[in-house]
Tab-separated table of C-alpha atoms in Angstrom:
chain	number	residue	atom	x	y	z
A	267	MET	CA	-37.579	26.972	-25.179
A	268	ALA	CA	-34.880	29.967	-23.966
A	269	ARG	CA	-32.338	28.374	-26.957
A	270	HIS	CA	-35.430	28.080	-29.402
A	271	TRP	CA	-35.955	31.664	-28.820
A	272	ARG	CA	-31.766	32.205	-28.841
A	273	ARG	CA	-31.597	31.122	-31.985
A	274	LEU	CA	-34.457	32.581	-33.608
A	275	THR	CA	-33.491	36.368	-31.630
A	276	ALA	CA	-30.662	35.378	-33.981
A	277	LEU	CA	-31.393	34.072	-36.816
A	278	ALA	CA	-33.662	37.516	-37.229
A	279	ALA	CA	-30.116	39.449	-36.662
A	280	ALA	CA	-29.204	37.765	-39.203
A	281	VAL	CA	-32.399	38.184	-41.830
A	282	ILE	CA	-32.429	42.174	-40.697
A	283	VAL	CA	-28.169	42.109	-42.160
A	284	VAL	CA	-29.187	40.319	-44.667
A	285	GLY	CA	-32.322	43.247	-45.259
A	286	LEU	CA	-29.821	45.592	-45.317
A	287	GLY	CA	-27.928	44.202	-48.095
A	288	GLY	CA	-30.473	43.847	-50.027
A	289	ALA	CA	-31.557	47.281	-49.738
A	290	ALA	CA	-28.114	48.029	-50.182
A	291	VAL	CA	-28.452	45.968	-53.639
A	292	PHE	CA	-32.772	47.197	-54.404
A	293	PHE	CA	-32.299	49.094	-56.805
A	294	PHE	CA	-29.537	46.833	-58.562
A	295	TRP	CA	-31.506	43.433	-57.988
A	296	PRO	CA	-31.809	42.289	-62.114
A	297	HIS	CA	-35.789	41.819	-61.660
A	298	SER	CA	-36.233	42.777	-65.533
A	299	LEU	CA	-37.828	39.819	-67.900
A	300	PRO	CA	-34.945	37.767	-69.438
A	301	GLN	CA	-34.847	37.225	-72.835
A	302	VAL	CA	-36.962	34.054	-73.706
A	303	ALA	CA	-36.617	31.661	-76.295
A	304	ALA	CA	-37.136	27.930	-77.130
A	305	SER	CA	-34.304	25.723	-79.170
A	306	ALA	CA	-34.581	24.517	-82.148
A	307	SER	CA	-34.881	21.104	-80.347
A	308	GLN	CA	-38.103	22.056	-78.532
A	309	PRO	CA	-41.049	19.823	-79.067
A	310	HIS	CA	-44.527	21.483	-80.462
A	311	GLY	CA	-47.820	20.878	-79.553
A	312	GLN	CA	-48.832	17.395	-77.546
A	313	ALA	CA	-45.435	16.613	-77.114
A	314	LEU	CA	-44.565	19.661	-75.621
A	315	ILE	CA	-46.813	19.367	-73.078
A	316	GLU	CA	-45.903	15.255	-72.583
A	317	LYS	CA	-42.947	16.205	-71.900
A	318	GLY	CA	-43.233	19.027	-69.669
A	319	LYS	CA	-45.391	16.704	-67.681
A	320	TYR	CA	-42.589	14.372	-67.039
A	321	LEU	CA	-40.687	17.089	-65.854
A	322	THR	CA	-43.489	18.317	-64.197
A	323	ILE	CA	-43.149	14.676	-62.365
A	324	ALA	CA	-39.868	14.789	-61.857
A	325	ALA	CA	-39.748	18.186	-60.112
A	326	ASP	CA	-42.320	17.082	-57.534
A	327	CYS	CA	-44.789	20.158	-58.384
A	328	GLU	CA	-47.854	18.096	-56.900
A	329	ALA	CA	-46.643	17.577	-53.262
A	330	CYS	CA	-46.033	20.944	-52.601
A	331	HIS	CA	-49.072	22.270	-54.521
A	332	THR	CA	-51.911	20.824	-53.648
A	333	ALA	CA	-53.362	20.846	-50.063
A	334	PRO	CA	-54.714	18.011	-48.639
A	335	GLY	CA	-58.346	17.357	-49.781
A	336	GLY	CA	-58.113	19.996	-52.587
A	337	LYS	CA	-57.182	20.298	-56.427
A	338	THR	CA	-54.386	19.116	-58.146
A	339	PHE	CA	-52.216	22.455	-58.291
A	340	ALA	CA	-54.421	24.551	-56.589
A	341	GLY	CA	-52.062	25.900	-54.037
A	342	GLY	CA	-52.653	25.548	-49.972
A	343	LEU	CA	-50.443	23.685	-48.376
A	344	PRO	CA	-49.179	25.270	-45.071
A	345	PHE	CA	-45.831	25.416	-44.605
A	346	LYS	CA	-45.586	25.972	-40.613
A	347	LEU	CA	-41.874	27.553	-39.381
A	348	PRO	CA	-40.511	28.861	-36.350
A	349	PHE	CA	-41.431	32.554	-37.487
A	350	GLY	CA	-44.950	31.739	-39.186
A	351	THR	CA	-46.293	29.777	-41.855
A	352	MET	CA	-46.273	29.830	-45.829
A	353	TYR	CA	-48.717	28.171	-48.226
A	354	SER	CA	-48.242	27.516	-51.446
A	355	PRO	CA	-49.590	29.894	-54.555
A	356	ASN	CA	-51.947	28.299	-57.046
A	357	ILE	CA	-50.235	27.522	-60.329
A	358	THR	CA	-53.140	25.785	-62.010
A	359	PRO	CA	-54.040	28.301	-65.368
A	360	ASP	CA	-57.077	30.341	-64.122
A	361	THR	CA	-55.706	34.065	-65.003
A	362	GLU	CA	-57.026	35.677	-61.120
A	363	THR	CA	-55.532	33.126	-59.042
A	364	GLY	CA	-52.788	31.060	-60.506
A	365	ILE	CA	-50.702	31.651	-63.268
A	366	GLY	CA	-53.070	31.948	-66.696
A	367	GLY	CA	-51.835	35.529	-67.274
A	368	TRP	CA	-47.996	35.183	-66.932
A	369	SER	CA	-45.901	35.464	-70.140
A	370	ASP	CA	-43.120	32.606	-70.730
A	371	ALA	CA	-40.401	35.331	-69.494
A	372	GLU	CA	-42.494	36.216	-65.996
A	373	PHE	CA	-42.427	32.015	-65.443
A	374	VAL	CA	-38.424	31.464	-66.556
A	375	ARG	CA	-37.584	34.607	-64.130
A	376	ALA	CA	-39.658	32.678	-61.169
A	377	MET	CA	-37.511	29.692	-61.527
A	378	ARG	CA	-34.216	31.463	-62.020
A	379	SER	CA	-34.410	34.290	-59.725
A	380	GLY	CA	-37.588	34.283	-57.409
A	381	VAL	CA	-38.945	36.592	-58.477
A	382	GLY	CA	-43.033	36.528	-58.550
A	383	LYS	CA	-44.970	38.164	-61.561
A	384	HIS	CA	-45.249	41.813	-60.305
A	385	GLY	CA	-41.665	41.877	-59.470
A	386	GLU	CA	-42.116	41.003	-55.601
A	387	ASP	CA	-39.486	38.397	-54.159
A	388	LEU	CA	-40.421	34.861	-53.270
A	389	TYR	CA	-39.607	32.880	-50.395
A	390	PRO	CA	-37.141	30.055	-50.892
A	391	ALA	CA	-40.076	27.366	-49.653
A	392	PHE	CA	-39.954	27.031	-53.550
A	393	PRO	CA	-36.889	25.643	-54.731
A	394	TYR	CA	-35.614	28.111	-57.098
A	395	THR	CA	-32.182	27.634	-55.424
A	396	SER	CA	-31.994	24.033	-57.104
A	397	TYR	CA	-34.810	25.232	-60.240
A	398	SER	CA	-31.996	28.211	-60.788
A	399	LEU	CA	-30.225	25.388	-62.514
A	400	LEU	CA	-32.544	24.287	-65.217
A	401	SER	CA	-32.448	24.725	-68.686
A	402	THR	CA	-34.852	27.308	-70.572
A	403	ASP	CA	-36.236	24.383	-72.521
A	404	ASP	CA	-37.282	22.730	-69.359
A	405	ILE	CA	-38.890	25.348	-67.436
A	406	LEU	CA	-41.208	26.661	-70.892
A	407	ALA	CA	-42.200	22.577	-71.090
A	408	ILE	CA	-43.359	22.499	-67.538
A	409	LYS	CA	-45.522	26.117	-68.195
A	410	ALA	CA	-46.548	24.092	-71.326
A	411	TYR	CA	-47.638	21.016	-69.452
A	412	LEU	CA	-49.610	23.091	-66.731
A	413	GLY	CA	-50.992	25.690	-69.017
A	414	SER	CA	-52.923	22.729	-70.049
A	415	GLN	CA	-54.583	21.235	-66.959
A	416	PRO	CA	-57.989	22.289	-65.763
A	417	PRO	CA	-57.880	26.357	-64.318
A	418	VAL	CA	-59.129	26.095	-60.946
A	419	LYS	CA	-60.157	29.569	-59.195
A	420	SER	CA	-58.398	29.207	-55.770
A	421	LEU	CA	-56.719	31.971	-53.709
A	422	PRO	CA	-54.282	30.171	-50.887
A	423	PRO	CA	-54.514	31.862	-47.419
A	424	GLU	CA	-52.416	34.724	-47.106
A	425	ASN	CA	-48.536	34.159	-45.423
A	426	GLU	CA	-48.691	34.822	-41.543
A	427	LEU	CA	-44.972	35.641	-40.856
A	428	LEU	CA	-43.346	37.354	-38.035
A	429	PHE	CA	-41.225	40.755	-38.991
A	430	PRO	CA	-38.794	40.872	-40.105
A	431	PHE	CA	-39.534	37.752	-42.293
A	432	SER	CA	-42.524	39.231	-43.904
A	433	GLN	CA	-40.748	42.361	-45.627
A	434	ARG	CA	-40.262	40.177	-49.344
A	435	TYR	CA	-37.176	42.620	-49.803
A	436	VAL	CA	-34.434	41.029	-47.691
A	437	MET	CA	-35.256	38.336	-49.570
A	438	ARG	CA	-33.203	40.485	-51.956
A	439	GLY	CA	-29.871	39.640	-50.071
A	440	TRP	CA	-30.491	36.383	-49.266
A	441	LYS	CA	-30.921	35.338	-53.136
A	442	LEU	CA	-27.519	37.803	-53.653
A	443	LEU	CA	-25.622	35.286	-51.572
A	444	PHE	CA	-27.712	31.746	-52.137
A	445	VAL	CA	-29.172	31.333	-55.772
A	446	PRO	CA	-26.855	29.916	-58.314
A	447	TRP	CA	-26.196	32.139	-61.172
A	448	ASP	CA	-26.069	30.076	-64.324
A	449	GLN	CA	-27.580	26.447	-65.817
A	450	PHE	CA	-26.732	23.578	-65.263
A	451	ASN	CA	-23.729	22.512	-66.844
A	452	PRO	CA	-22.458	18.547	-68.061
A	453	ASP	CA	-19.387	17.471	-66.895
A	454	PRO	CA	-17.229	16.280	-70.147
A	455	GLY	CA	-14.845	14.399	-67.644
A	456	LYS	CA	-18.578	12.347	-66.875
A	457	SER	CA	-20.805	10.204	-68.627
A	458	ALA	CA	-24.133	10.878	-70.228
A	459	ALA	CA	-25.632	8.850	-67.276
A	460	TRP	CA	-23.612	10.414	-64.468
A	461	ASN	CA	-24.851	13.780	-66.230
A	462	GLN	CA	-28.432	13.506	-66.234
A	463	GLY	CA	-28.667	12.004	-62.808
A	464	ALA	CA	-26.613	15.156	-61.520
A	465	TYR	CA	-29.082	17.406	-63.192
A	466	LEU	CA	-32.133	15.120	-61.754
A	467	VAL	CA	-30.433	15.367	-58.441
A	468	GLU	CA	-29.267	19.120	-58.327
A	469	ALA	CA	-31.904	20.616	-59.990
A	470	LEU	CA	-35.153	18.992	-61.514
A	471	GLY	CA	-35.413	16.975	-58.500
A	472	HIS	CA	-34.108	19.394	-56.009
A	473	CYS	CA	-33.227	16.715	-53.485
A	474	GLY	CA	-30.470	18.414	-51.753
A	475	GLU	CA	-33.551	21.364	-50.378
A	476	CYS	CA	-34.406	18.361	-47.931
A	477	HIS	CA	-31.248	16.303	-47.715
A	478	THR	CA	-28.648	19.044	-47.226
A	479	PRO	CA	-28.656	20.846	-43.454
A	480	ARG	CA	-29.666	24.362	-43.551
A	481	GLY	CA	-27.719	27.537	-41.451
A	482	LEU	CA	-28.628	29.781	-39.841
A	483	LEU	CA	-30.085	31.489	-42.479
A	484	PHE	CA	-31.527	28.423	-44.187
A	485	GLN	CA	-29.112	28.570	-47.124
A	486	ARG	CA	-28.180	24.802	-47.945
A	487	GLU	CA	-24.282	24.167	-46.525
A	488	GLN	CA	-23.607	22.669	-49.695
A	489	GLY	CA	-20.392	22.113	-47.555
A	490	LYS	CA	-22.030	19.282	-46.369
A	491	ALA	CA	-24.359	18.531	-49.412
A	492	LEU	CA	-27.038	15.565	-49.706
A	493	SER	CA	-25.635	14.622	-46.155
A	494	GLY	CA	-28.820	14.378	-44.400
A	495	GLY	CA	-31.349	17.452	-43.414
A	496	ALA	CA	-34.776	17.728	-41.704
A	497	VAL	CA	-38.301	18.408	-42.822
A	498	ASP	CA	-41.401	19.034	-41.242
A	499	GLY	CA	-39.913	16.975	-37.989
A	500	TRP	CA	-38.559	14.150	-40.249
A	501	ASN	CA	-35.289	13.577	-40.893
A	502	ALA	CA	-33.919	13.306	-44.379
A	503	TRP	CA	-31.150	10.738	-44.089
A	504	ASN	CA	-27.610	11.463	-45.412
A	505	ILE	CA	-27.500	9.959	-49.208
A	506	THR	CA	-23.959	10.632	-50.347
A	507	PRO	CA	-21.906	7.370	-50.156
A	508	ASP	CA	-20.836	7.398	-46.733
A	509	LYS	CA	-20.509	3.476	-45.583
A	510	GLY	CA	-21.522	4.362	-41.440
A	511	SER	CA	-24.588	6.318	-42.296
A	512	GLY	CA	-24.948	6.613	-46.033
A	513	ILE	CA	-25.803	4.600	-49.507
A	514	GLY	CA	-22.356	3.702	-49.243
A	515	ASN	CA	-23.646	-0.549	-48.137
A	516	TRP	CA	-25.976	-0.110	-50.441
A	517	SER	CA	-26.031	-1.915	-53.842
A	518	ASN	CA	-27.398	-0.177	-57.093
A	519	GLU	CA	-29.962	-2.380	-57.448
A	520	ASP	CA	-31.129	-2.153	-54.118
A	521	LEU	CA	-31.160	1.712	-54.112
A	522	ALA	CA	-32.903	1.398	-57.311
A	523	THR	CA	-35.527	-0.030	-56.097
A	524	TYR	CA	-35.661	1.457	-53.168
A	525	LEU	CA	-36.141	5.002	-55.493
A	526	ALA	CA	-38.559	3.028	-57.750
A	527	LYS	CA	-41.019	1.411	-55.047
A	528	GLY	CA	-40.098	2.894	-52.049
A	529	TYR	CA	-38.681	-0.061	-49.918
A	530	ALA	CA	-36.193	-2.500	-50.343
A	531	LYS	CA	-35.211	-5.482	-48.972
A	532	GLY	CA	-32.280	-5.198	-45.668
A	533	HIS	CA	-33.168	-1.264	-45.767
A	534	GLY	CA	-36.859	-0.784	-44.812
A	535	PRO	CA	-39.834	1.262	-46.037
A	536	ALA	CA	-39.577	4.733	-46.709
A	537	ALA	CA	-42.490	7.033	-45.067
A	538	GLY	CA	-43.531	10.787	-44.607
A	539	PRO	CA	-42.290	13.002	-46.971
A	540	MET	CA	-39.678	11.110	-48.440
A	541	ARG	CA	-42.942	8.291	-49.265
A	542	GLN	CA	-44.867	11.006	-50.973
A	543	ALA	CA	-41.829	11.548	-53.009
A	544	ILE	CA	-41.754	8.297	-54.156
A	545	GLU	CA	-45.179	7.926	-54.833
A	546	LEU	CA	-45.987	11.212	-56.828
A	547	SER	CA	-42.258	11.738	-58.862
A	548	LEU	CA	-39.504	9.112	-58.129
A	549	SER	CA	-41.756	6.014	-58.878
A	550	LYS	CA	-42.493	7.293	-62.366
A	551	LEU	CA	-39.565	8.260	-63.926
A	552	HIS	CA	-38.053	6.258	-66.332
A	553	ARG	CA	-35.950	3.444	-65.205
A	554	SER	CA	-32.725	4.852	-67.226
A	555	ASP	CA	-33.510	7.780	-65.243
A	556	ILE	CA	-33.326	5.927	-61.598
A	557	ASP	CA	-30.257	4.015	-62.549
A	558	ALA	CA	-28.619	7.789	-63.783
A	559	ILE	CA	-29.733	9.173	-60.057
A	560	VAL	CA	-27.937	6.641	-58.626
A	561	THR	CA	-24.356	6.678	-61.063
A	562	TYR	CA	-24.684	10.068	-59.726
A	563	LEU	CA	-25.448	9.432	-55.640
A	564	LYS	CA	-22.605	6.585	-55.739
A	565	ASP	CA	-20.143	9.095	-57.042
A	566	VAL	CA	-20.656	12.447	-54.774
A	567	PRO	CA	-17.983	13.077	-51.751
A	568	PRO	CA	-18.790	10.911	-49.551
A	569	ARG	CA	-19.902	12.738	-45.998
A	570	PRO	CA	-20.670	11.727	-42.479
A	571	ALA	CA	-24.627	12.529	-41.151
A	572	ALA	CA	-24.871	15.862	-40.624
A	573	TYR	CA	-27.502	14.607	-37.475
A	574	GLU	CA	-26.403	12.829	-34.890
A	575	SER	CA	-26.534	8.797	-36.785
A	576	SER	CA	-25.290	5.354	-35.335
A	577	PRO	CA	-24.376	2.410	-37.378
A	578	VAL	CA	-26.448	0.667	-39.457
A	579	THR	CA	-27.569	-2.299	-38.093
A	580	VAL	CA	-28.964	-4.853	-40.766
A	581	LEU	CA	-30.121	-7.518	-38.233
A	582	ALA	CA	-30.599	-7.072	-34.811
A	583	ALA	CA	-29.552	-9.742	-31.947
A	584	ALA	CA	-33.135	-9.711	-30.706
A	585	ALA	CA	-34.263	-9.676	-34.528
A	586	ALA	CA	-32.249	-12.780	-34.837
A	587	ALA	CA	-33.319	-14.548	-32.647
A	588	SER	CA	-36.731	-14.739	-32.605
A	589	GLN	CA	-39.307	-16.211	-35.223
A	590	ALA	CA	-42.227	-13.897	-37.021
A	591	TRP	CA	-44.831	-14.898	-34.328
A	592	ALA	CA	-42.539	-15.159	-31.419
A	593	PRO	CA	-39.885	-13.080	-30.345
A	594	GLY	CA	-36.541	-14.384	-28.828
A	595	GLN	CA	-36.266	-12.530	-25.095
A	596	SER	CA	-39.335	-12.190	-23.005
A	597	THR	CA	-42.437	-9.592	-23.962
A	598	GLU	CA	-43.287	-8.388	-20.321
A	599	GLY	CA	-42.560	-4.323	-21.077
A	600	GLN	CA	-45.139	-2.076	-22.215
A	601	GLY	CA	-43.293	-1.664	-25.067
A	602	GLU	CA	-43.181	-5.172	-26.062
A	603	ARG	CA	-46.677	-5.673	-25.251
A	604	ILE	CA	-47.835	-2.820	-27.070
A	605	PHE	CA	-45.485	-4.489	-30.015
A	606	GLU	CA	-47.318	-8.192	-30.089
A	607	GLY	CA	-50.561	-6.421	-30.024
A	608	ALA	CA	-50.747	-4.152	-32.040
A	609	CYS	CA	-47.470	-4.414	-34.763
A	610	ALA	CA	-46.440	-7.926	-34.847
A	611	SER	CA	-48.949	-9.307	-36.982
A	612	CYS	CA	-47.472	-7.069	-39.834
A	613	HIS	CA	-44.072	-6.229	-39.033
A	614	GLY	CA	-43.160	-9.550	-37.361
A	615	TRP	CA	-41.390	-10.387	-34.475
A	616	ASP	CA	-38.389	-11.482	-36.966
A	617	GLY	CA	-38.655	-7.188	-38.812
A	618	SER	CA	-39.173	-9.654	-41.395
A	619	GLY	CA	-42.716	-8.158	-42.826
A	620	GLN	CA	-45.405	-10.593	-42.359
A	621	ASN	CA	-46.995	-9.557	-45.145
A	622	ILE	CA	-45.808	-7.242	-47.304
A	623	ALA	CA	-41.766	-6.587	-48.067
A	624	ARG	CA	-42.517	-2.920	-47.400
A	625	ALA	CA	-43.688	-3.752	-43.664
A	626	SER	CA	-40.264	-4.692	-43.075
A	627	LEU	CA	-38.112	-3.211	-40.175
A	628	SER	CA	-34.058	-5.438	-41.269
A	629	GLY	CA	-31.596	-1.981	-41.738
A	630	SER	CA	-33.943	0.432	-41.326
A	631	HIS	CA	-32.546	3.897	-41.100
A	632	SER	CA	-35.533	4.872	-38.621
A	633	VAL	CA	-35.051	2.128	-36.415
A	634	ASN	CA	-31.619	2.678	-36.231
A	635	ASP	CA	-32.017	6.709	-35.583
A	636	PRO	CA	-30.924	7.853	-32.077
A	637	THR	CA	-33.451	10.230	-31.982
A	638	ALA	CA	-35.952	7.962	-33.166
A	639	ALA	CA	-37.949	11.306	-34.911
A	640	ASN	CA	-39.160	9.277	-37.960
A	641	LEU	CA	-39.986	6.626	-36.472
A	642	VAL	CA	-41.930	8.185	-33.784
A	643	ARG	CA	-43.767	10.200	-36.370
A	644	VAL	CA	-44.792	7.527	-38.436
A	645	ILE	CA	-46.516	5.536	-35.234
A	646	LEU	CA	-48.472	8.421	-34.371
A	647	GLN	CA	-49.007	9.213	-38.336
A	648	GLY	CA	-49.129	6.197	-40.088
A	649	THR	CA	-47.611	5.604	-43.830
A	650	ASN	CA	-50.054	5.482	-46.978
A	651	ASP	CA	-49.302	6.401	-50.641
A	652	GLY	CA	-51.747	8.848	-50.614
A	653	LYS	CA	-54.770	7.081	-52.321
A	654	GLY	CA	-55.019	5.247	-48.957
A	655	THR	CA	-54.593	1.633	-50.325
A	656	VAL	CA	-55.162	-0.198	-47.141
A	657	ALA	CA	-52.586	-3.344	-48.214
A	658	THR	CA	-49.866	-1.047	-48.247
A	659	ALA	CA	-51.098	1.278	-45.747
A	660	MET	CA	-50.103	1.574	-42.012
A	661	PRO	CA	-52.359	3.704	-39.919
A	662	GLY	CA	-51.400	5.885	-37.106
A	663	PHE	CA	-51.714	5.682	-33.278
A	664	ALA	CA	-52.235	9.273	-32.185
A	665	ASP	CA	-55.327	8.515	-30.617
A	666	ALA	CA	-54.673	4.932	-29.372
A	667	TYR	CA	-52.153	5.337	-27.181
A	668	SER	CA	-50.566	8.003	-24.545
A	669	ASP	CA	-47.612	9.716	-25.304
A	670	THR	CA	-45.990	7.373	-22.132
A	671	GLU	CA	-46.722	4.499	-24.374
A	672	ILE	CA	-45.669	5.219	-27.716
A	673	ALA	CA	-42.501	6.181	-26.025
A	674	ALA	CA	-42.269	2.076	-24.690
A	675	LEU	CA	-43.273	1.368	-27.945
A	676	ALA	CA	-41.053	3.339	-30.584
A	677	ASN	CA	-37.780	2.186	-27.700
A	678	CYS	CA	-38.891	-1.367	-27.814
A	679	VAL	CA	-39.091	-1.181	-31.946
A	680	ARG	CA	-35.070	0.502	-31.716
A	681	GLU	CA	-33.587	-2.014	-29.531
A	682	HIS	CA	-35.165	-4.836	-30.735
A	683	PHE	CA	-34.622	-4.085	-34.402
A	684	GLY	CA	-31.999	-1.671	-34.164
A	685	GLY	CA	-29.862	-3.264	-31.548
A	686	HIS	CA	-29.742	0.029	-30.077
A	687	LYS	CA	-30.859	1.435	-26.276
A	688	GLY	CA	-34.340	3.673	-26.432
A	689	ASP	CA	-34.039	6.625	-25.360
A	690	VAL	CA	-37.578	8.061	-26.902
A	691	THR	CA	-39.216	10.382	-23.925
A	692	PRO	CA	-42.690	11.214	-23.638
A	693	ASP	CA	-41.970	14.835	-23.773
A	694	ASP	CA	-40.280	13.906	-27.544
A	695	VAL	CA	-43.730	12.056	-28.013
A	696	ALA	CA	-46.009	14.979	-27.362
A	697	ASN	CA	-43.122	17.527	-29.425
A	698	ALA	CA	-43.582	15.491	-32.372
A	699	ARG	CA	-47.166	15.349	-32.175
A	700	ASN	CA	-47.797	19.241	-32.062
């Protein structure tokens, strides 16, 4: 706790420094509206709306702008941070609480510069550090699609942020340091597929917002781009072609399958925010765009994981010695007994996945992660496709087992399927619950 407050105090001091810089540029920051015009190649009418729909899906806007049980794009999703809680805004075309009264120029300014309709500075939970790279045509197409959706009158709660984070003007100094000033420029030395993949990963899909570690000012550490990050207590894995902790040992087809379906043989399933991104966005992309993403990711500089990591074991000795219904070793431990009663019928002692391939644990990053952060959270919360499809869902066990029992289960799974000693404590589980 003391370490947390020292970090928070240092962060507050840094924000004040940036805020002073923001004050210095207060009258110089480009809050004026840009000149906006679509190119001659931009489609019109329904074709423009269809283009915008695809781009909105690729940008995964629904995930952040839809609260649990709420209307699509009506906002209200809470983002809990060390310095308070922010809520996503309503982006339906309602003129009072949404973006129905926004001009094209105001929308482009928000996407590129993080400035709202009334000149207010927006917080970078809205990933304008990535969207700033988007083409004007694509931004306008997204706006056209959003404008075609049913308006929803819904005003999200006010942000609840501690001082000085509650002062929006401090964002001006932050943006001066960390927001790109140019749109995406294709690399003429690379293939069309590579450039399309770069645009999808770096701009539209904003993969680096989750998969890149953050610095003291919550900026992306671009020197470690795509080497892993943290999102709401979940680890976002290293997606550079590093062979130890990244995707260096994945085949192109395995990676494409994972992105399109949320699992791949020998690599385990996606869960948490990544599964949501796949369900709402990546699974709906054209195969050519999935292949383009793979082409780009396989060519970025390999970097070691930015988080504590262990080599990924595809099939640990204990799992290899087991059959689906029969472990190859004693099941006398508390974790083993829980796995036998609650988990083996779906996952199998051999980790193959008894009923569906998604239940396979072989090669999963989660069971090889030294912190077991994602493993603990998926045990607590479960995982589903957002629609509650029973055949592909795993229930959460937060109410069924104590912190001690879940810690024992997580350690059993990590040792049996990852081949690594588990170090999860009941306190770790309690923190994950909270």
